[in-house]
mmCIF file of C-alpha atoms in Angstrom:
data_model
loop_
_atom_site.group_PDB
_atom_site.id
_atom_site.type_symbol
_atom_site.label_atom_id
_atom_site.label_comp_id
_atom_site.label_asym_id
_atom_site.label_seq_id
_atom_site.Cartn_x
_atom_site.Cartn_y
_atom_site.Cartn_z
ATOM 1 C CA MET O 282 91.816 130.720 91.567
ATOM 2 C CA LYS O 283 92.138 133.076 95.367
ATOM 3 C CA PHE O 284 90.865 136.437 94.159
ATOM 4 C CA GLY O 285 91.612 139.575 95.910
ATOM 5 C CA VAL O 286 88.916 142.520 95.516
ATOM 6 C CA VAL O 287 90.475 145.885 96.564
ATOM 7 C CA VAL O 288 88.496 148.854 98.384
ATOM 8 C CA PHE O 289 89.328 152.074 98.010
ATOM 9 C CA PRO O 290 87.541 154.815 100.064
ATOM 10 C CA GLY O 291 84.695 155.024 97.380
ATOM 11 C CA SER O 292 84.672 151.875 96.243
ATOM 12 C CA ASN O 293 80.492 150.567 95.762
ATOM 13 C CA CYS O 294 80.711 147.363 93.792
ATOM 14 C CA ASP O 295 83.574 145.746 95.819
ATOM 15 C CA ASP O 296 80.500 143.356 98.260
ATOM 16 C CA ASP O 297 79.227 143.145 94.533
ATOM 17 C CA MET O 298 82.097 141.646 93.239
ATOM 18 C CA ILE O 299 82.637 139.217 96.292
ATOM 19 C CA PHE O 300 79.855 137.631 96.277
ATOM 20 C CA ALA O 301 79.739 137.329 92.792
ATOM 21 C CA LEU O 302 83.071 136.062 92.994
ATOM 22 C CA ARG O 303 82.678 133.952 96.612
ATOM 23 C CA ASP O 304 79.288 132.912 96.914
ATOM 24 C CA VAL O 305 78.298 132.504 93.322
ATOM 25 C CA LEU O 306 81.340 131.575 91.832
ATOM 26 C CA GLY O 307 82.671 129.410 94.331
ATOM 27 C CA GLN O 308 85.955 130.957 94.866
ATOM 28 C CA PRO O 309 87.991 132.008 97.069
ATOM 29 C CA ALA O 310 88.002 135.951 97.660
ATOM 30 C CA VAL O 311 89.235 138.639 99.706
ATOM 31 C CA LYS O 312 88.548 141.914 99.984
ATOM 32 C CA LEU O 313 91.865 144.021 100.215
ATOM 33 C CA TRP O 314 92.447 147.082 101.620
ATOM 34 C CA HIS O 315 93.934 150.072 99.634
ATOM 35 C CA LYS O 316 96.658 151.246 101.929
ATOM 36 C CA SER O 317 97.627 147.546 102.505
ATOM 37 C CA HIS O 318 100.865 146.399 100.936
ATOM 38 C CA ASP O 319 100.110 142.998 100.738
ATOM 39 C CA LEU O 320 98.017 141.379 97.470
ATOM 40 C CA GLU O 321 97.947 138.174 100.446
ATOM 41 C CA GLY O 322 98.332 135.479 97.340
ATOM 42 C CA CYS O 323 95.545 136.368 95.658
ATOM 43 C CA ASP O 324 96.474 135.368 91.657
ATOM 44 C CA PHE O 325 93.917 137.209 90.473
ATOM 45 C CA ILE O 326 93.658 140.857 91.339
ATOM 46 C CA VAL O 327 90.459 143.046 91.053
ATOM 47 C CA LEU O 328 89.263 146.562 91.338
ATOM 48 C CA PRO O 329 85.962 147.407 91.343
ATOM 49 C CA GLY O 330 83.124 150.108 90.063
ATOM 50 C CA GLY O 331 83.013 153.006 92.979
ATOM 51 C CA PHE O 332 83.786 156.788 93.087
ATOM 52 C CA SER O 333 87.409 156.294 94.084
ATOM 53 C CA TYR O 334 88.472 159.682 96.003
ATOM 54 C CA GLY O 335 85.146 160.970 94.674
ATOM 55 C CA ASP O 336 86.318 160.568 91.131
ATOM 56 C CA TYR O 337 88.097 164.193 91.981
ATOM 57 C CA LEU O 338 90.718 165.459 89.316
ATOM 58 C CA ARG O 339 89.293 162.785 86.792
ATOM 59 C CA SER O 340 88.196 159.418 87.454
ATOM 60 C CA GLY O 341 90.057 157.225 88.736
ATOM 61 C CA ALA O 342 93.669 159.802 89.077
ATOM 62 C CA ILE O 343 93.907 159.771 92.778
ATOM 63 C CA ALA O 344 93.604 156.000 93.441
ATOM 64 C CA ARG O 345 96.535 155.102 90.922
ATOM 65 C CA PHE O 346 98.577 156.158 93.403
ATOM 66 C CA SER O 347 97.264 154.497 96.291
ATOM 67 C CA PRO O 348 99.365 152.618 98.171
ATOM 68 C CA ILE O 349 98.576 148.826 97.052
ATOM 69 C CA MET O 350 99.016 150.151 93.805
ATOM 70 C CA ASN O 351 102.568 149.212 94.176
ATOM 71 C CA GLU O 352 102.158 146.543 94.739
ATOM 72 C CA VAL O 353 99.138 145.669 92.018
ATOM 73 C CA ILE O 354 101.341 147.217 89.279
ATOM 74 C CA ALA O 355 103.440 144.875 90.167
ATOM 75 C CA HIS O 356 102.187 141.970 90.025
ATOM 76 C CA ALA O 357 100.618 142.911 86.396
ATOM 77 C CA GLN O 358 103.899 143.405 84.949
ATOM 78 C CA LYS O 359 105.139 139.497 86.075
ATOM 79 C CA GLY O 360 102.030 138.073 84.503
ATOM 80 C CA GLY O 361 99.605 138.353 86.969
ATOM 81 C CA TYR O 362 95.870 139.040 86.173
ATOM 82 C CA VAL O 363 94.341 142.540 86.965
ATOM 83 C CA MET O 364 90.454 143.543 86.112
ATOM 84 C CA GLY O 365 89.748 146.910 86.499
ATOM 85 C CA ILE O 366 85.708 147.522 85.535
ATOM 86 C CA CYS O 367 83.716 150.387 85.721
ATOM 87 C CA ASN O 368 85.862 152.903 87.767
ATOM 88 C CA GLY O 369 87.999 149.908 88.362
ATOM 89 C CA PHE O 370 89.569 150.198 84.789
ATOM 90 C CA GLN O 371 89.412 154.408 84.698
ATOM 91 C CA ILE O 372 92.119 152.963 87.398
ATOM 92 C CA LEU O 373 93.683 150.749 85.067
ATOM 93 C CA THR O 374 94.875 153.518 82.310
ATOM 94 C CA GLU O 375 95.182 155.878 84.386
ATOM 95 C CA SER O 376 98.179 154.192 86.286
ATOM 96 C CA GLY O 377 99.297 152.944 82.580
ATOM 97 C CA LEU O 378 98.530 149.096 82.609
ATOM 98 C CA LEU O 379 95.878 149.530 80.172
ATOM 99 C CA PRO O 380 96.288 152.176 76.979
ATOM 100 C CA GLY O 381 93.458 155.120 75.776
ATOM 101 C CA ALA O 382 91.054 157.057 78.598
ATOM 102 C CA LEU O 383 87.920 157.158 80.105
ATOM 103 C CA LEU O 384 86.087 160.841 78.932
ATOM 104 C CA ARG O 385 82.137 162.309 79.857
ATOM 105 C CA ASN O 386 79.799 160.214 77.501
ATOM 106 C CA THR O 387 78.928 162.751 74.784
ATOM 107 C CA ASN O 388 75.661 162.825 76.014
ATOM 108 C CA ARG O 389 76.788 164.539 79.101
ATOM 109 C CA GLN O 390 74.271 161.784 81.510
ATOM 110 C CA TYR O 391 74.668 159.984 84.131
ATOM 111 C CA ILE O 392 73.836 156.154 82.223
ATOM 112 C CA CYS O 393 72.644 153.373 84.660
ATOM 113 C CA LYS O 394 71.088 150.250 81.568
ATOM 114 C CA ASN O 395 70.983 147.280 80.559
ATOM 115 C CA VAL O 396 73.438 147.287 77.327
ATOM 116 C CA TYR O 397 74.050 144.430 75.392
ATOM 117 C CA LEU O 398 77.516 143.888 74.443
ATOM 118 C CA LYS O 399 79.984 140.941 71.921
ATOM 119 C CA PRO O 400 82.842 140.040 72.603
ATOM 120 C CA VAL O 401 84.816 140.773 70.098
ATOM 121 C CA THR O 402 88.283 137.580 71.006
ATOM 122 C CA ALA O 403 87.868 134.872 72.294
ATOM 123 C CA ASP O 404 91.094 135.115 73.150
ATOM 124 C CA SER O 405 91.114 135.804 76.380
ATOM 125 C CA LEU O 406 90.744 134.373 80.160
ATOM 126 C CA LEU O 407 87.755 136.588 80.266
ATOM 127 C CA THR O 408 86.081 135.541 76.910
ATOM 128 C CA ARG O 409 87.367 132.680 76.332
ATOM 129 C CA GLY O 410 84.369 130.326 77.163
ATOM 130 C CA LEU O 411 81.761 133.060 75.503
ATOM 131 C CA ASP O 412 80.199 132.897 72.089
ATOM 132 C CA VAL O 413 81.931 135.290 69.770
ATOM 133 C CA HIS O 414 78.587 135.341 67.658
ATOM 134 C CA LYS O 415 76.065 136.533 71.194
ATOM 135 C CA ALA O 416 74.798 139.488 72.445
ATOM 136 C CA TYR O 417 75.999 139.274 76.468
ATOM 137 C CA GLN O 418 73.250 141.937 78.526
ATOM 138 C CA ILE O 419 75.166 143.459 80.391
ATOM 139 C CA PRO O 420 74.029 146.598 83.330
ATOM 140 C CA ILE O 421 76.085 150.168 82.357
ATOM 141 C CA ALA O 422 76.049 152.189 85.260
ATOM 142 C CA HIS O 423 78.515 155.051 84.729
ATOM 143 C CA GLY O 424 79.112 159.161 83.865
ATOM 144 C CA GLU O 425 82.482 159.201 83.118
ATOM 145 C CA GLY O 426 83.318 155.883 80.529
ATOM 146 C CA ARG O 427 83.526 157.146 76.415
ATOM 147 C CA TYR O 428 86.403 154.897 75.951
ATOM 148 C CA TYR O 429 89.134 157.566 73.751
ATOM 149 C CA ALA O 430 92.352 156.754 72.281
ATOM 150 C CA PRO O 431 94.425 158.339 69.872
ATOM 151 C CA HIS O 432 94.468 156.508 66.248
ATOM 152 C CA HIS O 433 98.301 155.678 66.740
ATOM 153 C CA LEU O 434 97.408 154.002 69.573
ATOM 154 C CA LEU O 435 93.581 152.060 68.570
ATOM 155 C CA ASP O 436 95.391 150.768 65.180
ATOM 156 C CA GLU O 437 97.454 148.946 67.811
ATOM 157 C CA ILE O 438 94.643 148.100 69.945
ATOM 158 C CA LYS O 439 93.238 146.434 66.970
ATOM 159 C CA ASP O 440 96.302 144.791 65.664
ATOM 160 C CA ASN O 441 97.187 143.122 68.701
ATOM 161 C CA ASP O 442 93.460 141.666 68.899
ATOM 162 C CA GLN O 443 93.084 143.629 72.306
ATOM 163 C CA ILE O 444 89.688 144.279 72.438
ATOM 164 C CA LEU O 445 87.334 142.635 74.699
ATOM 165 C CA PHE O 446 83.679 144.092 73.727
ATOM 166 C CA LYS O 447 82.005 146.287 71.999
ATOM 167 C CA TYR O 448 78.682 147.722 72.511
ATOM 168 C CA CYS O 449 75.879 145.726 70.184
ATOM 169 C CA ASP O 450 72.195 145.523 70.028
ATOM 170 C CA GLN O 451 70.240 142.412 70.681
ATOM 171 C CA SER O 452 70.420 140.792 68.061
ATOM 172 C CA GLY O 453 74.432 141.518 67.814
ATOM 173 C CA ALA O 454 74.834 144.582 65.833
ATOM 174 C CA VAL O 455 77.684 147.001 66.258
ATOM 175 C CA THR O 456 75.799 150.717 65.048
ATOM 176 C CA GLU O 457 76.116 153.679 66.276
ATOM 177 C CA GLU O 458 72.504 153.186 68.224
ATOM 178 C CA ALA O 459 74.051 150.959 70.811
ATOM 179 C CA ASN O 460 76.656 153.232 71.426
ATOM 180 C CA PRO O 461 75.173 154.384 74.702
ATOM 181 C CA ASN O 462 78.431 156.502 75.308
ATOM 182 C CA GLY O 463 80.621 157.587 72.119
ATOM 183 C CA ALA O 464 83.481 155.358 72.656
ATOM 184 C CA VAL O 465 85.118 155.091 69.904
ATOM 185 C CA GLU O 466 83.868 151.684 67.845
ATOM 186 C CA ASN O 467 81.642 150.947 70.589
ATOM 187 C CA ILE O 468 84.766 149.676 72.439
ATOM 188 C CA ALA O 469 83.446 148.292 76.038
ATOM 189 C CA GLY O 470 86.621 146.716 77.760
ATOM 190 C CA ILE O 471 89.995 146.050 76.613
ATOM 191 C CA CYS O 472 92.911 143.491 77.444
ATOM 192 C CA ASN O 473 97.076 144.731 77.874
ATOM 193 C CA ALA O 474 98.524 143.524 74.905
ATOM 194 C CA ARG O 475 99.735 140.779 77.443
ATOM 195 C CA ARG O 476 96.816 139.541 77.796
ATOM 196 C CA ASN O 477 96.914 139.643 81.587
ATOM 197 C CA VAL O 478 95.077 142.771 82.248
ATOM 198 C CA PHE O 479 91.674 143.423 81.728
ATOM 199 C CA GLY O 480 89.281 146.819 81.189
ATOM 200 C CA MET O 481 85.438 147.282 81.292
ATOM 201 C CA MET O 482 82.842 149.905 81.783
ATOM 202 C CA PRO O 483 80.199 147.373 81.925
ATOM 203 C CA HIS O 484 79.624 145.442 85.708
ATOM 204 C CA PRO O 485 79.388 141.441 84.785
ATOM 205 C CA GLU O 486 79.037 141.367 88.998
ATOM 206 C CA ARG O 487 75.229 142.395 88.410
ATOM 207 C CA ALA O 488 74.359 140.152 86.251
ATOM 208 C CA CYS O 489 75.146 137.096 87.382
ATOM 209 C CA HIS O 490 72.845 134.882 89.296
ATOM 210 C CA PRO O 491 68.830 133.710 88.925
ATOM 211 C CA MET O 492 68.161 136.615 91.315
ATOM 212 C CA LEU O 493 69.573 139.569 90.396
ATOM 213 C CA GLY O 494 67.243 137.932 87.357
ATOM 214 C CA ASN O 495 69.569 138.299 84.374
ATOM 215 C CA THR O 496 72.989 135.523 84.834
ATOM 216 C CA ASP O 497 74.453 136.578 81.576
ATOM 217 C CA GLY O 498 77.358 137.910 83.472
ATOM 218 C CA TYR O 499 78.205 135.218 84.838
ATOM 219 C CA GLU O 500 78.777 132.906 82.029
ATOM 220 C CA LEU O 501 81.446 136.409 81.958
ATOM 221 C CA LEU O 502 82.527 135.929 84.779
ATOM 222 C CA ALA O 503 83.043 131.889 84.844
ATOM 223 C CA SER O 504 85.119 132.228 82.036
ATOM 224 C CA ILE O 505 87.733 132.618 84.205
ATOM 225 C CA ILE O 506 87.677 129.569 85.940
ATOM 226 C CA ILE O 507 87.493 127.255 84.031
ATOM 227 C CA GLU O 508 89.338 124.412 82.948
ATOM 228 C CA LYS O 509 89.835 124.907 79.072
ATOM 229 C CA VAL O 510 89.494 121.599 77.022
ATOM 230 C CA LEU O 511 92.840 121.111 74.795
ATOM 231 C CA LEU O 512 91.229 119.397 71.828
ATOM 232 C CA MET G 290 111.411 180.840 97.801
ATOM 233 C CA LYS G 291 107.541 181.153 97.392
ATOM 234 C CA PHE G 292 106.634 181.057 94.410
ATOM 235 C CA ILE G 293 102.619 180.424 92.306
ATOM 236 C CA ALA G 294 101.807 178.447 89.787
ATOM 237 C CA GLU G 295 98.928 179.189 87.780
ATOM 238 C CA ILE G 296 98.058 175.560 85.580
ATOM 239 C CA GLN G 297 95.012 175.112 82.779
ATOM 240 C CA VAL G 298 94.324 172.219 81.598
ATOM 241 C CA MET G 299 92.190 171.703 79.322
ATOM 242 C CA PRO G 300 90.436 168.519 76.931
ATOM 243 C CA GLN G 301 92.549 168.448 73.572
ATOM 244 C CA LYS G 302 91.465 169.937 70.770
ATOM 245 C CA GLU G 303 90.387 167.087 68.388
ATOM 246 C CA ILE G 304 88.529 165.569 71.823
ATOM 247 C CA LEU G 305 84.971 166.046 71.970
ATOM 248 C CA ASP G 306 84.140 168.058 75.324
ATOM 249 C CA PRO G 307 80.188 167.958 76.139
ATOM 250 C CA GLN G 308 80.699 170.702 79.701
ATOM 251 C CA GLY G 309 81.682 172.929 76.781
ATOM 252 C CA LYS G 310 78.719 171.715 74.115
ATOM 253 C CA ALA G 311 76.164 172.069 77.248
ATOM 254 C CA VAL G 312 77.180 175.328 77.896
ATOM 255 C CA LEU G 313 77.933 177.044 75.112
ATOM 256 C CA LEU G 314 73.632 175.478 74.628
ATOM 257 C CA GLY G 315 72.798 177.486 77.600
ATOM 258 C CA LEU G 316 74.317 180.632 76.275
ATOM 259 C CA LYS G 317 72.211 180.388 73.293
ATOM 260 C CA ASN G 318 69.355 179.847 75.096
ATOM 261 C CA LEU G 319 69.986 183.485 77.073
ATOM 262 C CA GLY G 320 70.457 184.660 73.501
ATOM 263 C CA ILE G 321 74.385 185.143 73.609
ATOM 264 C CA GLN G 322 74.438 184.479 69.443
ATOM 265 C CA ASN G 323 78.353 185.436 69.310
ATOM 266 C CA VAL G 324 79.486 182.710 71.258
ATOM 267 C CA ALA G 325 81.385 180.061 68.660
ATOM 268 C CA ASP G 326 82.428 177.347 71.440
ATOM 269 C CA VAL G 327 83.451 176.704 74.299
ATOM 270 C CA ARG G 328 85.375 174.271 75.934
ATOM 271 C CA ILE G 329 85.809 173.953 79.883
ATOM 272 C CA GLY G 330 88.920 173.197 81.430
ATOM 273 C CA LYS G 331 90.357 173.025 85.299
ATOM 274 C CA ASN G 332 92.333 176.022 86.567
ATOM 275 C CA ILE G 333 94.751 174.687 89.598
ATOM 276 C CA ARG G 334 96.269 177.130 91.498
ATOM 277 C CA MET G 335 99.362 175.621 93.846
ATOM 278 C CA GLU G 336 102.158 177.153 96.518
ATOM 279 C CA LEU G 337 105.482 176.091 96.480
ATOM 280 C CA ASP G 338 108.534 176.946 98.672
ATOM 281 C CA VAL G 339 111.582 176.170 96.500
ATOM 282 C CA ALA G 340 115.473 177.208 95.252
ATOM 283 C CA ASP G 341 114.439 178.859 92.814
ATOM 284 C CA GLU G 342 112.135 179.867 89.613
ATOM 285 C CA ALA G 343 114.312 176.777 87.608
ATOM 286 C CA ALA G 344 113.028 174.591 90.120
ATOM 287 C CA ALA G 345 109.613 175.861 89.841
ATOM 288 C CA ARG G 346 108.995 175.062 86.505
ATOM 289 C CA GLU G 347 111.168 171.785 87.017
ATOM 290 C CA GLU G 348 108.361 171.106 89.317
ATOM 291 C CA VAL G 349 105.346 172.053 88.127
ATOM 292 C CA GLU G 350 106.561 169.884 85.239
ATOM 293 C CA MET G 351 106.459 166.788 86.958
ATOM 294 C CA THR G 352 103.138 167.795 89.020
ATOM 295 C CA CYS G 353 100.967 168.603 85.913
ATOM 296 C CA GLN G 354 102.852 165.006 83.588
ATOM 297 C CA LYS G 355 102.378 162.668 86.884
ATOM 298 C CA LEU G 356 99.276 163.430 88.049
ATOM 299 C CA LEU G 357 97.408 166.663 87.197
ATOM 300 C CA ALA G 358 96.471 166.360 83.293
ATOM 301 C CA ASN G 359 95.733 163.090 81.492
ATOM 302 C CA LEU G 360 98.201 163.695 78.535
ATOM 303 C CA ILE G 361 96.152 161.279 76.036
ATOM 304 C CA MET G 362 93.642 163.465 76.383
ATOM 305 C CA GLU G 363 94.417 166.611 78.311
ATOM 306 C CA ASP G 364 97.096 169.113 77.523
ATOM 307 C CA TYR G 365 98.154 171.780 80.343
ATOM 308 C CA SER G 366 99.932 174.827 80.312
ATOM 309 C CA TYR G 367 100.923 177.740 82.825
ATOM 310 C CA GLN G 368 102.270 180.453 84.974
ATOM 311 C CA ILE G 369 104.794 180.782 87.650
ATOM 312 C CA PHE G 370 105.274 183.873 89.856
ATOM 313 C CA PRO G 371 107.075 184.968 93.104
ATOM 314 C CA ALA G 372 104.811 185.084 95.907
#
């Protein structure tokens, strides 16, 4: 699978993502400049974390109109894979590829720490290799990560099994105390109804190598490329 | 004709506004007790060069819906007057 990591002005996790995909997962991965109109034959597009356009107006709101987003949206509409992490998730909600919005954390703080995530469904490219009974330790680093969707939208998301991850405690229990940012129903990551667009606030690419002191994120990213054994 | 559009973008009523809460707390700490609630939004001023007020209105509606407000979490209002 060929990966393309889009670089917006203000992206700062693009190198980490390239390292995770190319050096750790051993996949072909290229950077795609936001002014380009060419996805260079990539099968899987990643919108990395950072502060695109300085988070002006709203996080992700201006990046959504970067030239390459026309191609990214067309790629997603054809069923191609797109994943947004942190600021990338914000760009995907702003562009309408994922439902809902990301609001300022309830505690008003920029939070940078390790949290635990519980996969909610194994029915997605991103979670199919994960144990839905295990808590994965993955770092977060955001000031605006409170996932929000109005009631009718939230019902739809749940009916379609679109919740990928919830914030939980070390034992895997989804509790109020384990919710770092006030996200509705502890939601940390979702996919679209067609299951080809993924968004999550936590950073698996920062937890993908023994050198980084944590390899839980590796399992998540490796999920994308494993050959699913059909029994 | 030149028009000025004065646009207000506010978080929707049912959405918690942590900025507003922080300012409310600050006011209480200052000893200002009679403020019941504070909500913080954005004020955007745009200059438009269009044929008439109807065209200005159309332009402002489009910019609000497409970029200035995220209708999942924000509401907008605006006033238009000749520059």
